[in-house]
Amino acid sequence: MDQNPLLQTFDYPPFSKIENSHFKPAFEESLKEARTEINTIVDNTETPTFSNTIEALEFSGQKLSRISSIFFNLNSAETNTELQKLAQEISPLLSEFSNDLLLNADLFKKIKSVFKDKSSQNYTEEQSMLLEKIYKNFTRNGANLNTDDQKRLREIDMELSRTSLNFGENVLAETNNFELLVKDKSELDGIPDDIKESAKALAEEKQKEGYILTLDFPTFIPVMKFSKNRELREKLLLGFGSKGFKDNEYNNEENVLKIVKLRLERANLLGYKSHADFVLQERMAKTVDTVQTFLDNILDKAMPSAEKELEELKAFALEIDGIKDLRKWDKAYYTEKLKQKKFDLDEEILKPYFKLDRVIEGMFKVASKLYHLTFKQVNDLDTYHEDVITYKVYNEENKYLATLYADFHPRAGKRDGAWMTTYKDQYKFNKKEERPQVSIVCNFTKPTKTKPSLLTFNEVTTLFHEFGHALHAMNANTTYPSLSGASVYWDFVELPSQLMENWCYESEALKLFARHYQTNEILPKKYIEKIKESSNFMEGLQTTRQVSFGKLDLSWHALESMNSIESVKNTENSAFKNIELLPDIESTCMSTAFGHIFQGGYSSGYYSYKWAEVLDADAFEYFKEEGIFNDEVAKKFKENILQLGGTIEPMALYKQFRGKKPNPDALLKRAGLIKS
């Protein structure tokens, strides 16, 4: 036990010393320690106070929290069969601990006593928010239930933790198991050279002749956009769309239905009509009706444009290739072709200007100009994979602010997509400030023997998006870890990330980093203008697509009964009815691989992306009015949004920054869906 690196005192995660065998005993020991800390609070004979109850609870279990962050981050970014098996064993232990904590009657009695006495105390806004958050956390997780219902709640939480893990493992297995071997190079016509080079290298690595195409985003997206081979596009899309939906051991239909049923039962136990009603009580939107109305309003504005755009796309496909039956595997290809024709803008022409290293450097320059931050690469920090790059971040006074881990390329042990996470949150404890350790994880094309990692423009915006989340965590300036950084309402958390994407469209920002990797030529002004001109291209279809995902989320989680569910596919078809404009593919299903809502934290919250777009469009309008690098506006955003985390209600924070509520029309105007 003494040799277990996870149980030693450390600041930075000791990745290279950690073996899989260390995790289970580390969790068992840290859980024991956390329980002892809780018992100390409960056994304290003094009158319950904010200090001896609320603060003591907030700062309990710190070792457990650190070990959990390391374990679950690795299980997403660098997993293996053994780690996944451990997750199945460890998750129920954590669920049990969480239930033991939240259903501890003696502890809740003390919390309730402090909560009832709050009007007689002179608490700061942050203290008041922490007290309310902890009190609600207990009441919303069964503290007021009778013994039998509490027992059932425990069973549900255990089962949910296992089932969500199963869901994610199945999606990863389906992604890793898919290989499309192409022997004839002519079948790859139109696909970018770097993708073909990577596909050939993968085939050689697997001792096969030809080219192997995978479902990893850096391969999947370019093939769908550029492959002239319609049959190839169809095969790849069917592989991608059928993840978790095939008749094999990785089928997720049962997991989806089980998760939905358990979430509904849990919400009913707690007195809510649906899981969505339960979740939305702690969101800016508050109610299912508000979210449905919000999505319907956007859909009403976007659908006429979407229908018009699709007709244009169909006519274009017919004109150039004689395609009479446009299908889903054609959409990205002909969209890209039409975009090239309309704007004379080829994504492959842009990529040489977006070398990953340079984009990172430019991203840091943007943050420096806005928030006066400095990023210094360091090579002496332990990492979990050789791809991971580490940086120390400093503020304008050259004071250490945060550490940033960056992991950019796909591999077998990493799940799809891009995300930000933390290994340690910012907080103040015992007169000492702890600064955060933040990680951004993406899946960008790897360098090849002949080319560096070159990003598509969409990947550039993805990187800026995740970096926006990281800035939220890195700039945090709160006392309590559970209110720090991105620990805010889910429909507010996307504001800093989506706001950062806006700088990718501005010439003043692009000139900081968009240079040709071979000639060092600055991205020509004509391309910048074309990027801006084309930014609303097919916006109607893109908007309806995002709204359909929010609708699908609610179709599962706003249910008040499971009686209407015939099958996963039928429920999905009902959600997409009147929104999806292309013929359905019977063998595909989105729900069975929709990790955001069945494994991540977005259940009843996928609408948040559009909700936050309203905020970010309105916020960036303010920047544009004063100058995109205006010191005063950036300072307001940093001090009111980035630094204050979840210490104050989101709308109050936004009004402190902006001086008024957001204008919903800002998003629709930016998207070109209504006239300015």
XYZ file of C-alpha atoms in Angstrom:
676
model
C 0.000 0.000 0.000
C 2.863 2.366 0.864
C 4.232 1.970 -2.669
C 0.975 2.970 -4.344
C 1.751 6.308 -6.109
C -1.917 7.318 -5.985
C -1.844 7.223 -2.193
C 1.300 9.321 -1.901
C 1.212 13.096 -1.655
C 1.429 14.553 -5.152
C 0.517 17.745 -6.942
C 0.751 16.577 -10.548
C -0.596 13.138 -11.477
C 2.294 10.617 -11.403
C 1.182 8.951 -14.652
C 4.338 6.962 -15.404
C 4.335 5.366 -11.934
C 0.675 4.338 -12.033
C -0.178 0.752 -12.887
C -3.714 -0.492 -13.367
C -3.338 -2.601 -10.225
C -2.925 0.599 -8.165
C -6.414 1.939 -8.835
C -8.679 -0.452 -6.907
C -6.718 -0.272 -3.625
C -6.332 3.502 -4.046
C -10.085 3.905 -4.409
C -10.760 1.631 -1.442
C -8.340 3.558 0.787
C -9.501 7.034 -0.326
C -13.154 6.027 0.065
C -12.361 4.892 3.607
C -10.641 8.225 4.295
C -13.575 10.201 2.825
C -16.055 8.264 4.992
C -13.962 9.062 8.075
C -14.069 12.771 7.175
C -17.865 12.625 6.805
C -18.193 10.822 10.147
C -16.113 13.556 11.798
C -18.640 16.154 10.577
C -21.590 14.052 11.754
C -20.039 13.247 15.151
C -19.150 16.861 15.915
C -21.193 17.794 18.997
C -20.943 21.550 18.380
C -23.903 23.451 16.923
C -23.875 23.002 13.130
C -22.363 26.034 11.376
C -21.362 26.966 7.874
C -17.734 26.291 8.789
C -18.020 22.954 10.617
C -20.670 21.516 8.298
C -20.881 23.120 4.837
C -17.211 24.017 4.350
C -16.076 20.820 6.046
C -18.226 18.818 3.611
C -17.043 20.838 0.598
C -13.387 20.094 1.338
C -13.855 16.454 2.309
C -12.838 13.617 -0.002
C -10.113 15.559 -1.814
C -7.881 12.517 -2.270
C -10.836 10.540 -3.646
C -11.608 13.377 -6.041
C -8.042 13.477 -7.401
C -7.868 9.712 -7.901
C -11.278 9.726 -9.613
C -10.241 12.490 -12.019
C -7.111 10.574 -13.024
C -8.906 7.261 -13.433
C -11.913 8.445 -15.427
C -9.881 10.791 -17.618
C -7.617 7.879 -18.509
C -10.644 5.698 -19.167
C -11.699 8.233 -21.820
C -8.332 9.213 -23.299
C -6.114 6.131 -22.875
C -8.236 3.150 -21.960
C -7.734 -0.586 -22.344
C -9.665 -3.759 -21.508
C -8.255 -3.961 -17.991
C -9.103 -0.322 -17.239
C -12.644 -0.814 -18.539
C -13.075 -3.870 -16.325
C -11.859 -1.827 -13.361
C -14.359 0.913 -14.213
C -17.130 -1.672 -13.937
C -15.913 -2.546 -10.442
C -15.122 0.982 -9.257
C -18.201 2.866 -10.513
C -20.622 0.964 -8.224
C -18.330 1.705 -5.249
C -18.514 5.426 -6.050
C -22.286 5.265 -6.519
C -22.585 3.536 -3.154
C -20.437 6.196 -1.501
C -22.439 9.003 -3.127
C -25.698 7.449 -1.929
C -24.307 6.874 1.574
C -23.368 10.553 1.674
C -26.555 12.018 0.187
C -28.840 9.708 2.179
C -27.047 10.245 5.496
C -29.927 11.430 7.706
C -27.719 12.792 10.496
C -25.585 14.772 8.058
C -28.645 16.158 6.277
C -30.107 17.215 9.618
C -27.027 19.372 10.222
C -27.134 20.807 6.682
C -30.834 21.596 7.051
C -30.133 23.356 10.346
C -27.522 25.619 8.720
C -29.795 26.197 5.709
C -32.771 27.235 7.878
C -30.558 29.679 9.776
C -29.190 31.377 6.628
C -31.351 34.520 6.875
C -29.721 35.426 10.191
C -26.195 35.103 8.769
C -24.164 37.563 6.751
C -22.957 35.164 4.059
C -21.096 36.220 0.926
C -22.754 35.495 -2.422
C -20.409 32.549 -2.882
C -21.160 31.117 0.563
C -24.893 31.470 -0.044
C -24.575 29.717 -3.393
C -22.556 26.853 -1.878
C -25.074 26.404 0.944
C -27.994 26.353 -1.480
C -26.182 24.007 -3.866
C -25.349 21.484 -1.133
C -28.851 21.628 0.381
C -30.458 21.119 -3.037
C -28.024 18.337 -3.870
C -29.252 16.391 -0.869
C -32.965 17.068 -1.373
C -32.715 16.318 -5.114
C -30.973 13.027 -4.412
C -33.310 11.439 -1.931
C -32.564 12.919 1.493
C -36.293 13.393 2.160
C -37.356 9.932 0.899
C -38.517 7.108 3.141
C -36.247 4.128 3.810
C -37.705 1.875 1.110
C -37.494 4.551 -1.570
C -33.932 5.389 -0.554
C -33.027 1.735 -0.915
C -34.515 1.678 -4.435
C -32.678 4.908 -5.307
C -29.394 3.237 -4.376
C -30.183 0.283 -6.620
C -31.061 2.580 -9.523
C -27.847 4.612 -9.206
C -25.725 1.460 -9.097
C -27.422 0.099 -12.204
C -27.171 3.422 -14.040
C -23.433 3.685 -13.429
C -22.839 0.179 -14.801
C -25.138 0.607 -17.791
C -23.665 3.955 -18.857
C -20.197 2.420 -18.763
C -21.398 -0.519 -20.868
C -22.897 1.916 -23.353
C -19.610 3.807 -23.802
C -17.487 0.675 -24.007
C -19.715 -0.697 -26.749
C -19.422 2.493 -28.816
C -15.629 2.490 -28.474
C -15.440 -1.203 -29.401
C -17.601 -0.636 -32.488
C -15.377 2.270 -33.546
C -12.183 0.276 -33.063
C -13.506 -2.899 -34.694
C -14.540 -1.231 -37.934
C -12.073 -1.476 -40.811
C -12.788 -0.805 -44.454
C -9.959 -2.325 -46.470
C -9.573 -0.796 -49.929
C -7.093 -2.559 -52.220
C -7.466 -0.465 -55.363
C -6.119 3.085 -54.947
C -8.456 4.344 -57.684
C -11.385 3.712 -55.321
C -9.981 6.481 -53.108
C -10.242 9.150 -55.803
C -10.892 12.602 -54.327
C -9.785 11.719 -50.798
C -6.979 14.032 -49.567
C -3.435 12.660 -49.906
C -2.671 12.838 -46.189
C -5.734 10.683 -45.406
C -4.647 8.134 -48.012
C -1.126 8.170 -46.603
C -2.450 7.510 -43.089
C -4.742 4.745 -44.402
C -1.815 3.074 -46.174
C 0.376 3.330 -43.059
C -2.377 1.720 -40.965
C -2.692 -1.145 -43.460
C 1.069 -1.709 -43.348
C 0.972 -1.646 -39.554
C -1.685 -4.386 -39.663
C 0.275 -6.263 -42.319
C -2.429 -5.895 -44.940
C -2.199 -4.795 -48.550
C -3.967 -1.615 -49.551
C -5.588 1.097 -47.418
C -7.591 0.860 -44.191
C -10.302 3.452 -43.575
C -11.620 3.786 -40.018
C -14.454 5.575 -38.231
C -12.078 7.977 -36.446
C -13.195 11.537 -37.187
C -9.963 12.616 -38.967
C -10.637 9.828 -41.501
C -14.434 9.668 -41.526
C -15.124 13.379 -42.125
C -12.720 13.877 -45.096
C -13.916 10.675 -46.780
C -17.554 11.780 -46.512
C -16.673 15.226 -47.850
C -14.281 14.377 -50.658
C -14.570 10.766 -51.807
C -15.914 10.575 -55.366
C -16.743 6.918 -54.730
C -20.411 6.923 -53.728
C -20.344 3.266 -52.712
C -17.367 3.910 -50.430
C -19.151 6.837 -48.774
C -22.206 4.646 -48.241
C -20.187 1.856 -46.603
C -18.433 4.249 -44.251
C -21.641 6.064 -43.288
C -23.451 2.792 -42.638
C -20.552 1.711 -40.426
C -20.632 4.993 -38.527
C -24.409 5.183 -38.220
C -24.888 1.595 -37.078
C -22.571 1.765 -34.048
C -24.353 0.001 -31.176
C -27.238 -0.946 -33.493
C -25.967 -4.159 -35.074
C -26.987 -7.652 -34.043
C -23.822 -8.383 -32.076
C -22.431 -8.266 -28.538
C -22.011 -4.472 -28.722
C -25.670 -3.679 -29.402
C -26.768 -0.739 -27.225
C -30.559 -0.832 -27.702
C -31.146 -2.595 -24.396
C -28.738 -0.203 -22.656
C -30.582 2.842 -24.046
C -33.976 1.581 -22.890
C -32.577 0.574 -19.513
C -30.957 3.979 -18.922
C -34.124 5.842 -19.930
C -36.339 3.618 -17.754
C -34.059 3.941 -14.711
C -33.774 7.709 -15.098
C -37.558 8.038 -15.302
C -38.086 5.832 -12.245
C -35.486 7.847 -10.348
C -37.177 11.137 -11.251
C -40.591 9.748 -10.217
C -39.181 8.611 -6.869
C -37.998 12.167 -6.253
C -41.378 13.640 -7.152
C -40.765 14.725 -10.757
C -42.886 13.821 -13.793
C -39.845 13.089 -15.948
C -36.078 12.986 -15.939
C -36.094 16.236 -17.926
C -38.242 17.945 -15.263
C -35.722 16.840 -12.649
C -32.674 18.018 -14.634
C -34.070 21.332 -15.871
C -34.931 22.569 -12.405
C -31.204 23.297 -12.081
C -30.762 24.918 -15.507
C -31.300 28.422 -16.841
C -34.236 27.100 -18.914
C -36.017 25.650 -15.826
C -38.839 23.762 -17.622
C -39.441 21.290 -20.473
C -41.954 23.708 -22.030
C -39.335 26.469 -22.124
C -36.857 24.188 -23.909
C -39.469 22.862 -26.356
C -40.612 26.409 -27.170
C -36.999 27.532 -27.576
C -36.214 24.682 -30.000
C -39.513 25.107 -31.885
C -38.904 28.839 -32.384
C -35.470 28.172 -33.863
C -36.886 25.363 -36.001
C -39.632 27.643 -37.364
C -37.008 30.165 -38.456
C -34.574 27.572 -39.838
C -36.842 25.079 -41.624
C -37.756 27.241 -44.645
C -34.043 27.847 -45.265
C -33.238 24.147 -44.731
C -35.853 23.024 -47.269
C -34.641 25.561 -49.809
C -30.993 24.544 -49.255
C -31.797 20.854 -49.700
C -33.599 21.484 -52.971
C -30.585 23.430 -54.183
C -28.308 20.547 -53.143
C -30.474 17.984 -54.932
C -30.520 20.056 -58.112
C -26.742 20.445 -57.951
C -26.133 16.687 -57.481
C -28.448 15.950 -60.398
C -26.738 18.548 -62.569
C -23.137 17.450 -62.072
C -23.493 13.687 -61.464
C -27.010 12.738 -62.468
C -27.897 11.770 -58.865
C -31.686 11.486 -58.720
C -31.990 10.093 -55.189
C -29.828 12.177 -52.836
C -29.058 10.127 -49.703
C -27.382 10.848 -46.377
C -24.016 9.578 -47.622
C -24.171 12.186 -50.402
C -24.973 15.238 -48.299
C -21.474 16.180 -47.076
C -19.907 15.460 -50.486
C -22.245 17.638 -52.534
C -22.346 20.311 -49.837
C -18.557 20.601 -50.110
C -18.724 20.607 -53.936
C -21.409 23.312 -53.965
C -19.475 25.345 -51.427
C -16.394 25.183 -53.676
C -18.455 26.306 -56.646
C -20.257 29.140 -54.847
C -17.357 30.520 -52.885
C -14.397 29.101 -54.774
C -13.295 27.745 -51.395
C -11.718 24.310 -51.149
C -11.126 22.984 -47.625
C -7.951 21.282 -48.860
C -6.570 24.634 -50.037
C -7.078 26.036 -46.534
C -5.498 23.138 -44.594
C -1.844 24.043 -45.356
C -2.470 27.364 -43.566
C -3.581 25.604 -40.403
C -0.628 23.594 -39.195
C -1.546 22.337 -35.730
C 1.535 23.747 -33.990
C 0.889 27.183 -35.471
C -2.814 27.113 -34.620
C -1.935 26.307 -31.006
C 0.541 29.187 -30.973
C -2.078 31.532 -32.472
C -4.727 30.373 -30.035
C -2.365 31.284 -27.196
C -1.739 34.696 -28.797
C -5.476 35.365 -28.946
C -5.777 34.476 -25.248
C -2.769 36.658 -24.496
C -4.255 39.675 -26.278
C -7.616 39.183 -24.584
C -6.663 38.115 -21.082
C -2.917 38.863 -20.891
C -1.931 35.227 -20.392
C 1.420 33.606 -21.187
C 1.798 29.926 -22.157
C 5.160 28.211 -21.746
C 5.686 24.644 -22.928
C 7.317 22.444 -20.294
C 8.845 19.028 -20.836
C 9.392 17.813 -17.286
C 5.781 16.960 -16.369
C 4.676 13.351 -16.310
C 2.085 12.428 -18.980
C -0.019 9.359 -19.781
C 1.003 9.217 -23.459
C 3.868 10.535 -25.575
C 1.381 12.586 -27.648
C 0.471 14.754 -24.650
C 2.036 18.238 -24.556
C 2.157 20.257 -21.324
C 2.169 24.009 -20.679
C 2.446 26.264 -17.659
C 0.152 29.292 -17.827
C 0.939 32.677 -16.257
C -1.124 35.836 -15.784
C -0.222 39.449 -16.595
C 1.837 39.710 -13.392
C 3.781 36.591 -14.428
C 2.146 34.699 -11.586
C 1.497 30.974 -12.140
C -2.132 30.507 -13.139
C -2.625 26.924 -14.338
C -1.173 23.865 -16.052
C -2.544 22.746 -19.405
C -2.327 19.199 -20.794
C -3.060 18.903 -24.533
C -3.732 15.588 -26.295
C -4.577 15.997 -29.981
C -4.465 12.757 -31.988
C -6.714 9.662 -32.223
C -5.645 6.195 -31.078
C -7.307 2.930 -30.170
C -7.689 3.750 -26.458
C -9.257 7.190 -26.962
C -12.957 7.837 -27.474
C -14.162 9.976 -30.382
C -14.775 13.689 -30.222
C -13.175 16.516 -28.265
C -13.506 17.556 -24.629
C -12.061 19.553 -21.768
C -11.553 18.104 -18.316
C -9.574 18.842 -15.162
C -7.136 16.877 -13.047
C -7.431 19.449 -10.297
C -9.811 22.374 -9.806
C -8.951 25.832 -8.546
C -9.898 26.593 -4.932
C -8.653 28.272 -1.744
C -8.084 26.169 1.360
C -6.257 26.820 4.633
C -5.107 30.251 3.390
C -3.502 28.646 0.333
C -4.710 28.924 -3.236
C -4.636 25.777 -5.349
C -4.360 26.452 -9.077
C -6.031 24.198 -11.661
C -4.631 21.455 -13.891
C -6.654 21.410 -17.092
C -6.718 19.050 -20.061
C -8.048 19.391 -23.608
C -8.428 16.213 -25.658
C -9.134 16.159 -29.411
C -8.898 13.800 -32.382
C -7.001 15.592 -35.153
C -5.136 14.058 -38.103
C -1.724 12.733 -37.099
C 1.428 13.941 -38.843
C 2.575 11.620 -41.633
C 6.038 10.939 -43.037
C 5.577 13.766 -45.514
C 3.229 16.242 -43.789
C 2.701 17.785 -40.350
C -0.718 17.696 -38.735
C -2.834 20.061 -40.835
C -6.279 21.057 -39.582
C -9.491 21.646 -41.450
C -11.137 24.953 -40.622
C -13.776 23.030 -38.678
C -11.015 21.446 -36.582
C -9.586 24.903 -35.927
C -12.926 26.012 -34.485
C -13.131 22.760 -32.466
C -9.731 23.483 -30.926
C -10.733 27.061 -30.057
C -13.999 25.706 -28.600
C -12.287 23.313 -26.189
C -9.723 25.986 -25.363
C -12.613 28.261 -24.375
C -13.676 25.654 -21.805
C -10.045 25.458 -20.648
C -9.895 29.252 -20.204
C -12.980 29.001 -17.991
C -11.176 26.520 -15.747
C -7.749 28.213 -15.875
C -8.981 31.707 -14.969
C -11.126 30.502 -12.067
C -10.917 32.642 -8.949
C -13.275 31.188 -6.351
C -12.998 29.748 -2.867
C -14.855 26.476 -3.336
C -13.946 23.769 -5.880
C -17.555 22.803 -6.635
C -18.244 26.386 -7.798
C -14.981 26.832 -9.677
C -14.379 27.251 -13.410
C -16.808 25.322 -15.600
C -18.861 24.132 -12.581
C -21.872 26.097 -13.796
C -25.332 25.320 -15.177
C -25.073 23.071 -18.252
C -26.889 25.594 -20.450
C -24.343 28.249 -19.449
C -21.174 26.138 -19.633
C -20.896 26.407 -23.435
C -20.724 30.229 -23.438
C -16.923 30.577 -23.016
C -16.246 27.748 -25.475
C -18.599 28.891 -28.218
C -17.543 32.494 -27.792
C -13.909 31.567 -28.534
C -14.886 30.120 -31.922
C -15.780 33.614 -33.149
C -12.143 34.719 -33.327
C -11.487 32.038 -35.967
C -13.514 34.079 -38.455
C -11.777 37.416 -37.843
C -8.835 38.536 -39.999
C -7.300 40.365 -37.046
C -7.039 37.032 -35.230
C -6.296 34.780 -38.231
C -3.252 36.819 -39.213
C -1.692 35.805 -35.885
C -1.360 32.166 -36.917
C -2.803 31.270 -40.337
C 0.385 30.824 -42.390
C 1.258 28.272 -45.065
C 3.354 25.555 -43.446
C 5.777 25.444 -46.417
C 5.976 29.030 -47.708
C 5.102 30.926 -44.495
C 2.632 32.959 -46.587
C -0.126 34.597 -44.515
C -3.593 33.281 -45.324
C -4.648 35.493 -48.251
C -7.343 38.065 -47.539
C -9.546 36.556 -50.276
C -9.678 33.266 -48.330
C -10.534 35.049 -45.083
C -13.364 36.825 -46.877
C -14.540 33.519 -48.342
C -14.456 31.860 -44.896
C -16.696 34.628 -43.567
C -18.943 34.619 -46.637
C -19.386 30.860 -46.415
C -19.853 30.747 -42.630
C -23.656 30.701 -43.038
C -23.598 28.265 -45.943
C -26.271 25.589 -45.447
C -26.978 27.139 -42.026
C -30.643 26.133 -42.240
C -29.735 22.451 -42.567
C -27.051 22.712 -39.895
C -29.443 24.421 -37.465
C -32.259 21.931 -38.018
C -29.738 19.124 -37.474
C -28.707 20.521 -34.086
C -32.335 21.129 -33.110
C -33.153 17.522 -34.063
C -30.500 16.290 -31.612
C -32.086 18.392 -28.858
C -35.493 17.004 -29.807
C -34.166 13.438 -29.713
C -32.723 14.065 -26.253
C -36.107 15.300 -24.992
C -37.973 12.466 -26.728
C -36.109 10.123 -24.377
C -35.966 12.218 -21.227
C -39.225 14.206 -21.187
C -41.133 10.892 -21.220
C -43.601 10.504 -18.367
C -44.205 6.830 -19.168
C -42.371 4.047 -21.008
C -45.661 2.741 -22.451
C -45.268 4.621 -25.721
C -41.823 3.120 -26.432
C -42.031 0.408 -29.065
C -38.344 0.366 -29.980
C -35.292 2.603 -29.948
C -35.526 3.148 -33.701
C -39.232 4.056 -33.633
C -38.714 6.610 -30.875
C -35.874 8.149 -32.842
C -37.939 8.280 -36.031
C -40.748 10.041 -34.148
C -38.311 12.633 -32.805
C -36.890 13.307 -36.258
C -40.282 13.377 -37.997
C -40.815 16.620 -39.937
C -37.196 17.637 -39.227
C -35.116 15.056 -41.085
C -35.425 15.918 -44.781
C -33.502 12.993 -46.297
C -34.709 9.356 -46.394
C -34.077 7.343 -43.252
C -31.526 4.514 -43.329
C -33.136 1.549 -41.629
C -29.852 -0.023 -40.489
C -28.626 3.102 -38.683
C -29.564 4.665 -35.355
C -28.144 7.711 -33.620
C -29.376 6.933 -30.096
C -27.262 3.782 -29.732
C -24.074 5.861 -30.034
C -25.321 9.202 -28.618
C -22.686 9.395 -25.884
C -23.526 12.995 -24.961
C -26.849 11.946 -23.440
C -26.297 8.302 -22.496
C -22.759 8.484 -21.138
C -21.908 12.175 -20.786
C -23.703 14.855 -18.798
C -26.060 16.164 -21.483
C -29.214 14.154 -20.766
C -32.073 16.687 -21.067
C -29.393 19.229 -21.884
C -28.398 18.893 -25.513
C -30.410 22.046 -26.248
C -27.653 23.823 -24.269
C -25.496 24.203 -27.370
C -28.132 26.323 -29.110
C -29.073 28.080 -25.866
C -25.455 29.086 -25.313
C -25.171 30.175 -28.956
C -27.710 32.892 -28.164
C -25.437 34.045 -25.349
C -22.237 33.822 -27.384
C -23.711 35.643 -30.422
C -24.894 38.455 -28.179
C -21.571 38.537 -26.273
C -19.455 38.640 -29.440
C -21.641 41.428 -30.802
C -20.405 43.421 -27.785
C -16.777 42.596 -28.645
C -17.329 43.611 -32.263
C -18.917 46.915 -31.236
C -15.857 47.835 -29.145
C -13.126 45.878 -31.000
C -12.507 42.133 -30.906
C -9.437 42.607 -28.690
C -10.878 45.448 -26.635
C -9.247 45.374 -23.203
C -12.245 46.664 -21.294
C -14.740 44.153 -22.763
C -12.286 41.258 -22.331
C -11.648 42.323 -18.731
C -15.401 42.344 -18.054
C -15.756 38.872 -19.547
C -12.823 37.515 -17.552
C -13.905 39.057 -14.242
C -17.628 38.293 -14.527
C -17.754 35.019 -16.460
C -14.402 33.207 -16.441
C -13.312 33.981 -12.890
C -16.613 33.693 -11.025
C -17.644 30.202 -12.184
C -20.863 29.084 -10.509
C -20.756 31.499 -7.582
C -23.652 33.632 -8.876
C -26.752 32.835 -10.962
C -25.752 32.717 -14.662
C -28.124 35.415 -15.912
C -26.926 37.775 -13.181
C -23.318 37.121 -14.248
C -24.175 37.686 -17.894
C -25.904 40.990 -17.127
C -22.894 42.094 -15.066
C -20.746 41.479 -18.150
C -23.072 42.747 -20.871
C -25.135 45.303 -18.963
C -28.375 43.713 -20.195
C -30.031 40.391 -20.985
C -28.957 38.641 -24.208
C -30.852 39.438 -27.386
C -32.165 36.136 -28.872
C -32.165 37.667 -32.366
C -28.357 37.996 -32.288
C -27.999 34.270 -33.045
C -30.600 34.252 -35.822
C -29.045 37.331 -37.423
C -25.549 35.839 -37.289
C -26.860 32.626 -38.834
C -28.569 34.592 -41.597
C -31.946 33.108 -40.657
C -33.507 36.548 -40.124
C -32.524 39.881 -41.612
C -30.512 42.342 -39.542
